Every structure is written in C-alpha cells, then in structure tokens.
Short mmCIF file of C-alpha atoms in Angstrom, two decimals:
data_model
loop_
_atom_site.label_atom_id
_atom_site.label_comp_id
_atom_site.label_asym_id
_atom_site.label_seq_id
_atom_site.Cartn_x
_atom_site.Cartn_y
_atom_site.Cartn_z
CA ASN G 715 29.80 109.82 50.82
CA ALA G 716 31.04 107.84 54.28
CA GLY G 717 33.42 110.75 55.13
CA VAL G 718 36.48 109.40 58.11
CA THR G 719 36.59 106.03 58.80
CA GLN G 720 37.72 104.56 61.41
CA THR G 721 38.43 100.96 61.77
CA PRO G 722 38.68 98.98 64.84
CA LYS G 723 35.44 100.30 66.64
CA PHE G 724 36.79 98.54 69.78
CA GLN G 725 40.17 96.64 70.63
CA VAL G 726 41.37 95.23 73.40
CA LEU G 727 45.50 94.71 74.18
CA LYS G 728 47.54 93.56 76.51
CA THR G 729 50.36 95.42 77.52
CA GLY G 730 53.41 94.88 75.10
CA GLN G 731 51.10 93.70 72.09
CA SER G 732 51.16 96.07 68.97
CA MET G 733 48.36 96.78 66.40
CA THR G 734 47.92 99.34 63.54
CA LEU G 735 44.58 101.98 63.58
CA GLN G 736 44.00 102.12 60.30
CA CYS G 737 41.42 105.69 59.22
CA ALA G 738 40.72 106.71 55.61
CA GLN G 739 38.57 109.45 54.39
CA ASP G 740 37.07 110.08 51.38
CA MET G 741 36.90 114.43 51.07
CA ASN G 742 40.02 114.56 49.12
CA HIS G 743 41.44 116.54 52.32
CA ASN G 744 44.95 116.99 52.31
CA SER G 745 45.10 117.12 56.04
CA MET G 746 45.00 113.86 58.58
CA TYR G 747 45.51 113.92 62.00
CA TRP G 748 44.89 111.95 64.94
CA TYR G 749 43.59 112.33 68.58
CA ARG G 750 43.24 110.64 71.79
CA GLN G 751 40.66 111.76 74.54
CA ASP G 752 41.17 111.17 77.78
CA PRO G 753 38.71 111.95 80.39
CA GLY G 754 39.66 114.61 82.58
CA MET G 755 41.92 115.63 80.19
CA GLY G 756 40.02 116.62 76.81
CA LEU G 757 41.82 115.61 73.25
CA ARG G 758 44.87 115.58 72.62
CA LEU G 759 46.64 116.22 68.80
CA ILE G 760 48.70 112.38 68.97
CA TYR G 761 49.81 113.50 65.32
CA TYR G 762 49.11 115.21 61.49
CA SER G 763 49.90 115.11 58.37
CA ALA G 764 49.37 118.54 56.58
CA SER G 765 49.87 116.79 53.27
CA GLU G 766 50.65 112.89 51.54
CA GLY G 767 54.34 112.06 52.84
CA THR G 768 54.29 114.73 55.12
CA THR G 769 54.29 113.56 59.76
CA ASP G 770 54.49 115.61 62.35
CA LYS G 771 54.53 115.06 66.02
CA GLY G 772 51.90 116.75 67.40
CA GLU G 773 51.03 117.01 72.20
CA VAL G 774 51.62 113.61 73.09
CA PRO G 775 53.68 111.43 70.47
CA ASN G 776 55.52 108.64 72.43
CA GLY G 777 54.80 105.38 71.64
CA TYR G 778 52.81 106.58 68.46
CA ASN G 779 53.82 106.13 64.85
CA VAL G 780 52.38 107.12 61.86
CA SER G 781 52.32 106.81 58.56
CA ARG G 782 50.51 108.69 55.56
CA LEU G 783 50.04 106.06 53.03
CA ASN G 784 48.48 108.24 50.32
CA LYS G 785 46.03 111.27 49.99
CA ARG G 786 43.58 108.83 52.09
CA GLU G 787 44.59 106.86 54.50
CA PHE G 788 46.93 107.83 57.69
CA SER G 789 47.40 105.17 60.06
CA LEU G 790 48.72 105.24 63.40
CA ARG G 791 50.15 102.06 65.39
CA LEU G 792 51.41 101.25 68.62
CA GLU G 793 54.60 99.59 68.60
CA SER G 794 54.25 98.27 71.94
CA ALA G 795 51.28 98.94 74.45
CA ALA G 796 50.92 100.66 77.94
CA PRO G 797 48.64 100.91 79.70
CA SER G 798 48.53 104.92 80.27
CA GLN G 799 47.36 104.19 76.19
CA THR G 800 43.97 103.18 77.00
CA SER G 801 42.06 106.04 75.78
CA VAL G 802 39.26 106.63 73.02
CA TYR G 803 41.21 107.15 69.39
CA PHE G 804 40.21 109.94 66.75
CA CYS G 805 40.54 110.47 63.16
CA ALA G 806 40.49 113.47 61.26
CA SER G 807 41.15 115.39 58.53
CA SER G 808 40.58 119.21 56.86
CA GLU G 809 41.10 120.36 53.86
CA ALA G 810 43.92 122.46 54.79
CA LEU G 811 45.68 122.56 58.83
CA ASN G 812 44.80 126.64 58.87
CA ASN G 813 41.55 127.46 59.38
CA GLU G 814 39.63 125.49 58.05
CA LYS G 815 36.84 122.50 59.99
CA LEU G 816 37.84 119.39 61.32
CA PHE G 817 35.67 115.98 60.48
CA PHE G 818 36.14 113.26 63.06
CA GLY G 819 36.07 109.41 62.09
CA SER G 820 33.43 107.93 65.96
CA GLY G 821 36.15 106.91 67.57
CA THR G 822 38.84 103.95 67.82
CA GLN G 823 37.69 102.54 71.88
CA LEU G 824 41.32 100.77 73.18
CA SER G 825 42.12 99.25 76.14
CA VAL G 826 45.09 98.10 76.85
CA LEU G 827 45.63 95.64 80.08
CA LYS J 1142 50.14 127.57 77.83
CA GLN J 1143 46.66 127.56 76.07
CA GLU J 1144 43.95 126.15 79.10
CA VAL J 1145 40.48 126.13 77.87
CA THR J 1146 37.54 125.92 80.22
CA GLN J 1147 34.37 124.65 79.85
CA ILE J 1148 31.54 126.17 82.66
CA PRO J 1149 29.24 124.09 83.61
CA ALA J 1150 30.48 120.87 82.54
CA ALA J 1151 26.91 119.11 82.62
CA LEU J 1152 23.79 121.15 81.71
CA SER J 1153 19.75 119.37 82.37
CA VAL J 1154 17.28 121.80 80.58
CA PRO J 1155 13.38 121.85 79.84
CA GLU J 1156 13.00 120.99 76.17
CA GLY J 1157 12.14 124.94 74.15
CA GLU J 1158 13.83 126.40 76.56
CA ASN J 1159 17.66 129.01 74.88
CA LEU J 1160 20.51 128.43 77.09
CA VAL J 1161 23.92 129.55 76.57
CA LEU J 1162 27.53 127.03 77.01
CA ASN J 1163 30.05 129.04 77.77
CA CYS J 1164 33.68 127.86 76.83
CA SER J 1165 37.29 130.61 78.35
CA PHE J 1166 40.74 129.97 77.26
CA THR J 1167 43.65 131.75 79.25
CA ASP J 1168 45.64 133.08 76.13
CA SER J 1169 43.72 135.89 74.13
CA ALA J 1170 46.33 135.60 70.43
CA ILE J 1171 44.23 133.36 68.87
CA TYR J 1172 43.59 132.34 64.98
CA ASN J 1173 40.37 131.07 65.33
CA LEU J 1174 37.62 128.46 67.64
CA GLN J 1175 35.23 125.90 67.13
CA TRP J 1176 32.90 125.05 69.05
CA PHE J 1177 31.69 120.91 68.36
CA ARG J 1178 29.08 118.54 69.40
CA GLN J 1179 29.49 114.79 70.45
CA ASP J 1180 26.90 112.52 70.32
CA PRO J 1181 27.59 109.46 72.82
CA GLY J 1182 29.87 107.54 70.86
CA LYS J 1183 30.14 108.95 68.15
CA GLY J 1184 33.45 111.59 66.25
CA LEU J 1185 33.28 115.29 66.80
CA THR J 1186 31.21 117.13 65.05
CA SER J 1187 32.08 120.45 63.82
CA LEU J 1188 28.90 123.75 64.23
CA LEU J 1189 30.58 126.61 63.81
CA LEU J 1190 34.27 128.27 63.64
CA ILE J 1191 34.70 132.19 64.19
CA GLN J 1192 38.33 134.22 62.57
CA SER J 1193 40.47 136.24 65.66
CA SER J 1194 38.83 138.63 63.35
CA GLN J 1195 35.29 137.79 63.73
CA ARG J 1196 32.67 138.92 66.23
CA GLU J 1197 30.61 135.87 65.72
CA GLN J 1198 28.77 133.25 63.88
CA THR J 1199 25.32 131.73 63.07
CA SER J 1200 23.56 128.75 61.94
CA GLY J 1201 19.96 128.23 62.66
CA ARG J 1202 18.64 127.97 66.09
CA LEU J 1203 23.37 128.35 67.29
CA ASN J 1204 24.82 131.12 67.24
CA ALA J 1205 28.67 132.17 68.67
CA SER J 1206 30.38 134.92 69.80
CA LEU J 1207 33.83 135.48 70.04
CA ASP J 1208 35.07 137.89 72.51
CA LYS J 1209 39.28 137.53 72.38
CA SER J 1210 40.14 140.42 74.74
CA SER J 1211 38.02 138.85 77.53
CA GLY J 1212 38.93 135.21 77.17
CA ARG J 1213 35.65 134.01 75.68
CA SER J 1214 32.78 132.60 73.36
CA THR J 1215 29.65 131.58 73.93
CA LEU J 1216 27.26 129.33 72.26
CA TYR J 1217 23.45 130.13 72.72
CA ILE J 1218 20.97 127.58 71.61
CA ALA J 1219 17.06 128.51 70.84
CA ALA J 1220 14.50 126.79 71.39
CA SER J 1221 16.31 123.55 72.46
CA GLN J 1222 15.38 120.33 71.45
CA PRO J 1223 15.87 116.77 73.31
CA GLY J 1224 17.72 116.15 69.59
CA ASP J 1225 20.51 118.87 71.28
CA SER J 1226 21.17 116.35 73.86
CA ALA J 1227 25.40 116.07 73.73
CA THR J 1228 28.19 116.91 74.29
CA TYR J 1229 29.43 120.81 73.46
CA LEU J 1230 33.16 121.11 73.42
CA CYS J 1231 35.24 123.94 72.16
CA ALA J 1232 39.13 124.30 71.22
CA VAL J 1233 40.95 127.80 70.36
CA ARG J 1234 44.24 127.32 67.81
CA ARG J 1235 46.69 130.22 69.45
CA GLU J 1236 47.90 132.90 66.73
CA GLU J 1237 51.28 131.07 66.63
CA GLU J 1238 50.41 128.13 65.98
CA THR J 1239 48.95 128.33 62.13
CA SER J 1240 52.14 126.11 60.97
CA GLY J 1241 50.94 123.90 62.61
CA SER J 1242 47.44 122.11 63.55
CA ARG J 1243 47.58 122.39 67.88
CA LEU J 1244 44.13 122.99 68.90
CA THR J 1245 43.17 123.31 72.90
CA PHE J 1246 39.92 121.68 73.53
CA GLY J 1247 37.82 121.94 76.12
CA GLU J 1248 36.97 118.89 78.40
CA GLY J 1249 32.97 120.09 77.27
CA THR J 1250 29.67 120.46 78.47
CA GLN J 1251 26.91 117.57 78.18
CA LEU J 1252 23.75 119.10 77.28
CA THR J 1253 20.74 117.42 78.24
CA VAL J 1254 17.21 118.21 76.85
CA ASN J 1255 13.71 117.09 78.59
CA PRO J 1256 11.23 116.37 76.37
#
C-alpha cells in the first residue's frame, strides 16, 4: 500500500517550458488536491478535485491546469513555467472533501530558471 | 481572511522533556483543525483532527486541545524523543468552506529533540 505517489521528485525547467506533475493514490479516495509550499507562505491550495470528473480552483490557480484522469490519478500541468512557480509541490488525497484527514505525497521540488 | 500563526518558529529541547506547540487563528468560526507532522524532504502526515465541537484529541504521547473562542490550539508532546524531531504544522478549515477544501495552514514549528 503505497498511499500517495508523486513523480518526479525533482525537476529543473527553463522559463517557458511545460511539464506535468503526476499523482496517484491507491486508497480509493474520492478527493484529491495539489498544494504548493513556499517559505514564508505556508501551504497554499492550487486546485482540487472533490470526486472523479470534477475539478475546482483553489487559492492560487493561475498558471496551472489539472486533470482528474480517473479516481486514482490527478495531474498538475504547467503550460509555460515562470520563476515564480519555483516551489515544492504536494499532492494529497482524502476520503471526502470535508471532515477528513489528508494524506500527502512526498513532494516534487521544482526549480524554474 | 483567516490567518494561522505558529509560535515559536523553532524549538530545541532535550530528550524526555514535555513540550507544547502553539497555534493561533484569527477567525474563530472554524469547522475543524488539524495538526500535521512534516519530516525533511517528505510530505505531511496528519496527526490529530479536532472537530469544532471537540475540546481535545489524543493519540499516544500527543494531545491536541482546541479553544475556539480564544482562537487557539496547542499540541502537547509528552516525554519527547529524538524521533519527534520534525516540523509541526496546524491547519484550520473555516465553517463557510465546508463545500470546498480550503485549509489555511500555519508555517509550522521546527522541533529538534536532542539526545
């Protein structure tokens, strides 16, 4: 039982390049999330998916897109990376949106030069 | 806008000491509060979840309390061990955000337990 798996663990991009961060969970959770963690800012929600087939914007969605491919997988895409997107990205999941504990992946450290 | 503050930002204690980590929030209308642990280079692990109607939750050597009216939560760690060294974060969900997922996180307290 792997929990929440994110790939890649590290990535360096040049400004303007695109990439997709992958996330998969094996706990049969309905809800999945993407957060970014920055020094002095804490964790901030980028996008979330309450259930398969739905996605919604979080606190800081600009510059990102997401896809809930199926119940297990939730990907985050940067279409044209900017230095301001240098951050550590975490995927998380929970049984349901409310009143539930979150389970986090180990993170992706992204640097945009 | 909800703001969550954790003081101190860092704490170093000798092994065996009992300690308290603090979390304060500006909007007392919360749905629940969670305490997380984050190890270096890793994701967050949920430790305790307290509903707004509850006063405290316990798990092993950990005890979290919640005082909504004063906007405060504490995480008590008994008989600390070097393995407790990590960053501890609290996060609150406000009442009107139960239809979405808008946790507001504190920046965490980095705890070091020295052998």
